[in-house]
Amino acid sequence: MGLIRLYLALVVLFSHIGSVPWFPIFDSGTAVMIFFIFSGFYITMGLNERYKTPASNRTFYLGRFLRLWPTYAVSLAILVPIGVMAQQLQWIAELPLVMRVLAYVANFSMFGIDLLVHVSARHGQMVFSEFGIDPKHNGANYILNMPAWSLSMEMLFYVAAPFVARDFRRCLAFCAVGAITQALFHFVVSPAFYKTFRYDLLYPYVMAYFGLGMLAYWINAKRAVIHWEYFALGFAVAAFSTGWHYAAIAAFVPYVFALTKNSRVDKLLGDLAFPVYVLQLPVAAAVRASGVEPTLLNYFLAVMGTSLLVLFVLERPIEMFRARLRRAKVRPMPAVASAAPAI
């Protein structure tokens, strides 16, 4: 799984800095949705095999915060010495009050970053305006690190996960909400709606991808307690709504995980995926500001070098702290699940 996760992060990277003939890429949005499937699988596994009871929810939330925010904070820190942070904060300070508060809270907490792609500032007011549709949209300009919009979706999933992931029927219902939302947008709503709304950037829409990952865990690890008629119906609806290729990927996730869970190399590659994804645009901005020739190779080397540094200097020590925290508060996870890299 780690190699695939790194490949997906590189797909997003090359979609931003420029593609190369020898590296096959596809739509970066698709890569992000596959990340959501993987996240649904891993988080459900963790909540069923490591954080098994509601008493461990607080430890789960702290672990998720420590997994994401420190590296995200590094991505923001990179923007400080090159002047990007000061310029962005100056622009944010000039926004209407509600949008200014949203931009501050979202950019520094990761919660609500996705909302900025649905609004703009005009004539001293915050107005509805969709990124990629409205030519006058400017809300996304106030996102300090654009790829982090997906982290906001992840955070919303983490909030709900402890109340959903430990129960098969709740997982099925969670997936169904997303699948039905997608079905409504794809097959019921007027085509004119697509020219006005970015429904694909709404949390209820992406719930289907997290849900597919959750169901993938249940079909592999909890077969004895699955009501197969409900599972088949839910999986078919999700596949019909999201696309059969997403359903096929979700179905293969448990088997790929089983093949790679004991590989240290694969875990290293998987651990590298998150910093590559989060640091890519800030590092690219730093390369341009440094005076180094902004070639694709220089961008790539800078992103990979910075990501490796962050992984070993920051993320690995934090992971050791998280492990100590789990041992102190939660009964250790079985060996199979303990090999799972954090998403």
XYZ file of C-alpha atoms in Angstrom:
343
model
C 0.000 0.000 0.000
C 2.854 2.383 0.750
C 4.177 2.359 -2.802
C 0.702 3.088 -4.147
C 0.214 5.939 -1.691
C 3.527 7.514 -2.709
C 2.604 7.081 -6.360
C -0.683 8.919 -5.755
C 1.168 11.751 -3.990
C 3.559 11.997 -6.948
C 0.602 12.097 -9.346
C -0.610 15.202 -7.518
C 2.929 16.624 -7.437
C 3.525 16.221 -11.170
C 0.083 17.597 -11.958
C 1.227 20.806 -10.249
C 4.860 21.151 -11.324
C 4.595 19.557 -14.781
C 4.438 16.012 -16.091
C 7.283 13.884 -17.417
C 6.987 11.251 -20.180
C 8.347 8.383 -18.089
C 5.940 8.832 -15.163
C 2.308 7.940 -15.929
C -0.162 10.267 -14.268
C -3.902 10.759 -14.313
C -6.334 13.324 -12.941
C -5.094 14.538 -9.558
C -8.660 14.757 -8.255
C -9.028 11.021 -8.824
C -5.816 10.455 -6.864
C -7.252 12.387 -3.916
C -10.462 10.326 -3.966
C -8.384 7.135 -3.878
C -6.549 8.585 -0.871
C -9.946 8.948 0.795
C -10.701 5.266 0.118
C -7.391 4.272 1.699
C -8.084 6.539 4.657
C -11.491 4.953 5.211
C -9.865 1.514 5.276
C -6.994 2.384 7.623
C -9.054 4.441 10.057
C -11.716 1.739 10.304
C -9.028 -0.852 10.939
C -7.487 1.306 13.666
C -10.801 1.902 15.404
C -11.668 -1.799 15.398
C -8.270 -3.221 16.300
C -6.430 -0.504 18.210
C -8.853 2.129 19.529
C -11.589 -0.401 20.247
C -13.763 1.405 22.792
C -15.266 4.877 23.195
C -12.839 5.400 26.078
C -10.019 5.511 23.522
C -11.645 8.168 21.329
C -9.673 10.980 22.915
C -6.414 9.155 22.224
C -7.561 8.564 18.643
C -8.262 12.261 18.084
C -4.940 13.296 19.591
C -3.163 10.767 17.392
C -4.840 12.093 14.268
C -3.922 15.666 15.196
C -0.294 14.695 15.775
C -0.240 12.806 12.483
C -1.393 15.729 10.342
C -0.864 19.117 11.939
C 2.906 19.195 12.625
C 3.808 18.521 8.986
C 1.106 20.927 7.854
C 2.614 23.531 10.200
C 5.991 22.994 8.507
C 4.342 23.669 5.149
C 3.154 27.023 6.482
C 6.504 27.790 8.107
C 8.219 27.410 4.733
C 6.134 30.334 3.490
C 7.415 32.715 6.190
C 11.021 33.450 5.128
C 10.095 33.843 1.456
C 7.481 36.501 2.233
C 4.458 34.555 1.017
C 2.957 34.216 4.490
C 3.133 37.952 5.213
C 1.577 38.815 1.862
C -1.225 36.277 2.286
C -2.000 37.413 5.826
C -2.129 41.023 4.641
C -4.697 40.066 2.005
C -6.695 38.053 4.539
C -6.719 41.010 6.950
C -8.560 43.031 4.297
C -11.386 40.495 3.911
C -14.933 40.965 5.232
C -15.154 39.968 8.903
C -16.845 36.571 8.502
C -14.582 35.509 5.658
C -11.528 36.843 7.499
C -12.343 34.721 10.560
C -12.997 31.714 8.320
C -9.652 32.151 6.557
C -7.698 32.471 9.809
C -9.380 29.520 11.523
C -9.281 27.304 8.441
C -5.678 27.965 7.481
C -4.267 27.409 10.951
C -6.511 24.573 12.148
C -7.161 22.793 8.808
C -10.887 22.745 9.640
C -12.943 24.536 6.999
C -10.283 25.037 4.337
C -12.652 23.425 1.842
C -15.249 26.143 2.510
C -13.013 28.765 0.920
C -13.465 27.167 -2.506
C -17.182 28.013 -2.312
C -17.000 31.726 -1.423
C -15.465 34.992 -2.588
C -15.012 38.504 -1.239
C -16.826 41.163 -3.244
C -17.636 44.766 -2.378
C -16.901 44.196 1.295
C -19.062 41.086 1.583
C -18.613 37.319 1.490
C -20.654 35.863 -1.357
C -21.264 32.395 -2.762
C -18.803 31.785 -5.596
C -17.515 28.439 -6.831
C -13.854 27.717 -7.557
C -13.376 26.575 -11.143
C -16.794 27.864 -12.248
C -17.066 31.540 -11.350
C -14.376 33.483 -13.267
C -14.430 36.099 -10.493
C -13.869 33.558 -7.718
C -11.136 34.573 -5.269
C -11.788 32.529 -2.119
C -9.228 29.867 -2.998
C -6.579 32.593 -3.210
C -6.723 32.858 0.583
C -5.833 29.195 1.141
C -2.222 29.215 2.307
C -1.549 25.686 1.049
C -4.054 24.673 -1.620
C -3.723 20.843 -1.427
C -4.731 21.110 2.233
C -8.398 21.429 1.222
C -8.447 17.624 1.293
C -7.073 17.622 4.857
C -10.192 19.495 5.899
C -12.264 16.636 4.464
C -10.050 14.163 6.334
C -10.586 16.031 9.596
C -14.357 15.910 9.170
C -14.120 12.170 8.569
C -11.979 11.729 11.682
C -14.580 13.548 13.791
C -17.299 11.130 12.679
C -15.240 7.938 12.444
C -15.292 6.778 16.112
C -19.090 6.918 16.070
C -19.376 5.025 12.789
C -16.413 2.776 12.041
C -16.901 0.230 14.835
C -20.327 -0.828 13.563
C -20.949 -2.394 10.148
C -24.444 -0.980 9.705
C -23.276 2.525 10.536
C -20.450 2.181 8.017
C -22.969 1.068 5.435
C -25.230 4.016 6.251
C -22.290 6.437 6.076
C -21.341 5.123 2.650
C -24.984 5.220 1.551
C -25.290 8.918 2.410
C -22.355 9.687 0.139
C -23.528 7.328 -2.597
C -27.065 8.719 -2.612
C -25.685 12.264 -2.647
C -23.596 11.409 -5.699
C -26.515 9.641 -7.377
C -28.714 12.701 -6.904
C -26.105 14.999 -8.409
C -25.304 12.643 -11.291
C -28.742 11.409 -12.289
C -31.469 13.612 -10.795
C -30.319 17.216 -10.603
C -30.596 19.327 -13.734
C -27.401 19.578 -15.840
C -27.595 23.353 -15.380
C -26.756 22.759 -11.722
C -23.254 21.652 -12.715
C -22.548 25.072 -14.173
C -23.246 26.744 -10.833
C -22.141 24.391 -8.042
C -18.957 22.420 -7.308
C -20.859 19.570 -5.720
C -17.757 17.364 -5.995
C -16.047 19.523 -3.358
C -18.799 19.054 -0.771
C -18.216 16.717 2.171
C -21.438 14.673 1.699
C -20.247 13.907 -1.833
C -16.852 12.526 -0.776
C -18.347 10.502 2.082
C -18.873 7.741 -0.482
C -15.111 7.310 -0.944
C -14.402 7.119 2.777
C -17.356 4.745 3.007
C -15.981 2.423 0.333
C -12.758 2.150 2.307
C -14.700 1.399 5.482
C -16.657 -1.372 3.763
C -13.420 -2.773 2.336
C -12.184 -3.315 5.884
C -15.380 -5.017 6.979
C -15.539 -7.441 4.060
C -11.971 -8.537 4.784
C -11.750 -8.618 8.578
C -15.320 -8.939 9.850
C -16.971 -11.334 7.425
C -18.778 -13.258 10.145
C -20.843 -10.261 11.268
C -21.700 -8.823 7.862
C -25.264 -8.984 6.604
C -24.291 -9.822 3.053
C -27.554 -8.744 1.456
C -27.118 -5.242 2.888
C -23.456 -5.170 1.995
C -24.115 -6.197 -1.618
C -26.836 -3.582 -2.003
C -24.771 -0.824 -0.405
C -21.635 -1.660 -2.352
C -23.580 -1.779 -5.627
C -25.198 1.600 -4.973
C -21.819 3.112 -4.072
C -20.211 1.625 -7.171
C -23.027 2.872 -9.395
C -22.752 6.384 -7.948
C -18.995 6.858 -7.655
C -17.846 4.758 -10.596
C -17.002 1.075 -10.772
C -13.274 1.781 -10.854
C -13.438 3.254 -7.333
C -15.396 0.235 -6.104
C -12.856 -2.106 -7.702
C -9.982 -0.259 -6.026
C -11.738 -0.485 -2.661
C -12.323 -4.216 -3.134
C -8.616 -4.823 -3.730
C -7.352 -2.658 -0.849
C -7.457 -5.404 1.846
C -5.537 -7.819 -0.351
C -2.864 -5.293 -1.308
C -2.519 -4.380 2.354
C -2.109 -8.049 3.300
C 0.669 -8.439 0.724
C 2.633 -5.389 1.858
C 1.920 -4.944 5.581
C 5.185 -6.528 6.735
C 7.479 -4.660 4.333
C 9.604 -1.959 5.953
C 10.432 -0.492 2.559
C 6.765 -0.240 1.663
C 6.021 1.429 4.994
C 8.806 3.953 4.394
C 7.375 4.803 0.979
C 3.901 5.152 2.443
C 5.117 7.386 5.256
C 6.756 9.616 2.658
C 3.482 10.143 0.787
C 1.966 12.610 3.260
C 4.875 15.083 3.437
C 5.252 14.942 -0.357
C 1.572 15.798 -0.726
C 1.481 18.573 1.867
C 4.856 20.218 1.243
C 4.880 20.278 -2.556
C 3.525 23.773 -3.248
C 5.277 25.600 -0.374
C 8.591 23.980 -1.342
C 8.020 24.888 -4.996
C 7.397 28.489 -3.924
C 10.624 28.425 -1.912
C 12.554 27.135 -4.939
C 11.264 30.016 -7.050
C 12.086 32.544 -4.331
C 15.601 31.175 -3.799
C 16.818 32.095 -7.249
C 17.471 28.464 -8.173
C 16.470 27.681 -11.738
C 12.832 26.536 -11.449
C 13.170 23.347 -13.470
C 11.010 20.292 -12.938
C 14.036 18.351 -11.676
C 14.891 21.027 -9.114
C 11.287 21.137 -7.927
C 11.205 17.353 -7.602
C 14.516 17.093 -5.751
C 13.577 19.908 -3.380
C 10.200 18.367 -2.548
C 11.621 14.886 -2.026
C 14.587 16.134 0.013
C 12.408 18.283 2.258
C 9.898 15.466 2.664
C 12.598 13.008 3.739
C 13.962 15.545 6.212
C 10.530 16.160 7.718
C 9.813 12.436 7.855
C 12.932 11.542 9.839
C 13.384 14.701 11.922
C 9.740 15.434 12.756
C 7.311 12.661 11.898
C 9.278 9.653 13.142
C 9.861 11.139 16.646
C 6.185 12.092 16.803
C 5.213 8.568 15.776
C 7.351 7.196 18.620
C 5.532 9.524 21.016
C 2.175 8.380 19.651
C 3.204 4.763 20.156
C 4.109 5.449 23.797
C 0.792 7.222 24.245
C -1.095 4.236 22.860
C 0.781 1.790 25.056
C -0.032 3.889 28.090
C -3.743 4.246 27.381
C -4.827 1.530 24.965
C -4.219 -2.189 24.846
C -1.725 -2.915 22.025
C -3.072 -3.783 18.608
C -2.592 -7.271 17.132
C 0.565 -7.705 15.048
C -1.245 -7.683 11.689
C -2.875 -4.327 12.264
C 0.131 -2.763 13.987
C 1.947 -2.844 10.663
C -0.538 -0.386 9.183
C 0.981 2.974 8.362
C -0.985 5.970 9.551
C -2.808 7.862 6.852
